[in-house]
Amino acid sequence: MPNQKPPVPYNSIPPTSGWHTSGRVKVRVALPEAPLTEPEQVAVLEAGAAVVSYRDLPADQVEVLRRLAEERYPGRLAVTSYAKLDKGEVALTAWGVLQRCDGLDEGAVTAFADAYGRQPSES
């Protein structure tokens, strides 16, 4: 599906399944000024990777997430800011799975990525 408003609401915030963009979405660290859209997040999940969403974290904590995604879980973990979360909240999503954290919990992120973050298969 194109990157547009879904015809029905997602069943969670952030979404863990549902309407998503068509084609392959790069599993990446999105810049805060250009976050992954909800349809892009779901496309990442559908491909098998996990997404870490956050709102208003300190720069050093965002850097921890970037490092984890790019160095420890490349292609398995996307990171994006997400305005629908509470300030300082972090959400970990995989297909059909949602875990919320009050702030950055690096142990929770690594455990979640180990359990749910898969390298998307080549199509």
XYZ file of C-alpha atoms in Angstrom:
123
model
C 0.000 0.000 0.000
C 1.208 3.522 -0.577
C 2.485 5.683 2.264
C -0.840 7.328 3.062
C -3.373 7.445 5.871
C -4.616 3.937 6.670
C -8.275 3.177 5.924
C -8.780 1.864 9.480
C -7.027 2.935 12.688
C -4.090 0.935 13.995
C -4.841 -1.251 17.016
C -1.935 0.133 19.071
C 0.284 3.193 19.425
C 2.781 2.739 17.940
C 1.360 0.204 15.490
C 2.430 -3.445 15.542
C 0.566 -4.612 12.425
C -1.798 -3.350 9.764
C -1.609 -0.976 6.829
C 1.950 -0.490 5.575
C 3.896 0.866 2.645
C 4.444 -1.400 -0.313
C 7.910 -2.417 -1.345
C 10.991 -2.638 0.762
C 11.595 -0.072 3.506
C 15.179 0.358 4.672
C 15.693 -0.631 8.305
C 17.476 2.480 9.540
C 17.916 5.161 12.146
C 15.548 7.924 11.044
C 16.516 11.514 11.705
C 14.277 13.229 14.291
C 13.183 15.781 11.693
C 12.240 12.991 9.245
C 10.841 10.129 11.361
C 9.480 6.904 9.953
C 5.772 7.199 9.217
C 3.412 4.670 10.783
C 3.032 2.798 7.440
C 6.850 2.685 7.158
C 7.171 1.387 10.726
C 4.708 -1.416 10.002
C 6.555 -2.292 6.779
C 9.770 -2.686 8.812
C 7.916 -4.964 11.242
C 6.335 -6.984 8.444
C 9.817 -7.604 7.034
C 10.865 -9.102 10.383
C 12.877 -6.310 11.994
C 12.010 -4.424 15.194
C 11.434 -0.695 15.747
C 12.431 1.479 18.703
C 10.274 4.605 18.908
C 10.940 7.449 21.317
C 9.817 10.950 22.172
C 11.943 13.760 23.541
C 14.918 11.749 24.796
C 18.186 13.489 25.653
C 20.711 13.491 22.801
C 23.045 11.067 24.596
C 20.230 8.504 24.897
C 19.295 8.889 21.228
C 22.979 8.268 20.470
C 22.838 5.006 22.472
C 19.877 3.894 20.336
C 21.665 4.891 17.129
C 24.764 2.958 18.145
C 22.767 -0.153 19.026
C 20.877 -0.061 15.727
C 23.873 0.628 13.509
C 26.593 -1.353 15.281
C 24.949 -4.239 17.149
C 21.728 -4.775 15.173
C 22.306 -3.447 11.642
C 19.337 -4.238 9.436
C 17.466 -5.723 12.417
C 16.517 -2.628 14.423
C 15.066 0.674 13.215
C 14.989 3.785 15.408
C 12.590 6.693 15.011
C 11.121 9.570 16.948
C 7.361 9.250 17.393
C 5.197 12.193 18.445
C 2.298 10.088 19.769
C 4.326 8.784 22.728
C 4.528 10.559 26.070
C 7.571 12.747 26.651
C 10.560 10.551 27.545
C 8.761 7.325 26.626
C 10.347 4.552 24.567
C 8.305 1.900 22.740
C 9.700 -1.337 21.334
C 7.680 -2.969 18.563
C 7.802 -6.152 16.538
C 5.032 -7.763 14.493
C 2.153 -8.093 16.979
C 4.337 -7.194 19.992
C 4.576 -3.912 21.945
C 6.714 -3.144 24.990
C 6.760 0.295 26.619
C 9.548 1.764 28.758
C 9.643 4.924 30.857
C 12.839 6.305 29.371
C 15.721 4.431 27.831
C 16.371 0.960 29.243
C 19.315 -0.355 27.221
C 18.902 -3.868 28.662
C 15.251 -3.968 27.590
C 16.160 -2.745 24.093
C 18.868 -5.385 23.624
C 16.667 -8.177 25.024
C 13.827 -7.117 22.704
C 16.119 -6.868 19.664
C 17.635 -10.273 20.461
C 14.170 -11.825 20.749
C 12.384 -10.119 17.860
C 14.791 -8.311 15.528
C 15.454 -10.434 12.457
C 17.332 -9.488 9.336
C 14.649 -8.885 6.694
C 14.821 -11.521 3.994
C 15.852 -10.453 0.541
C 12.909 -10.349 -1.851
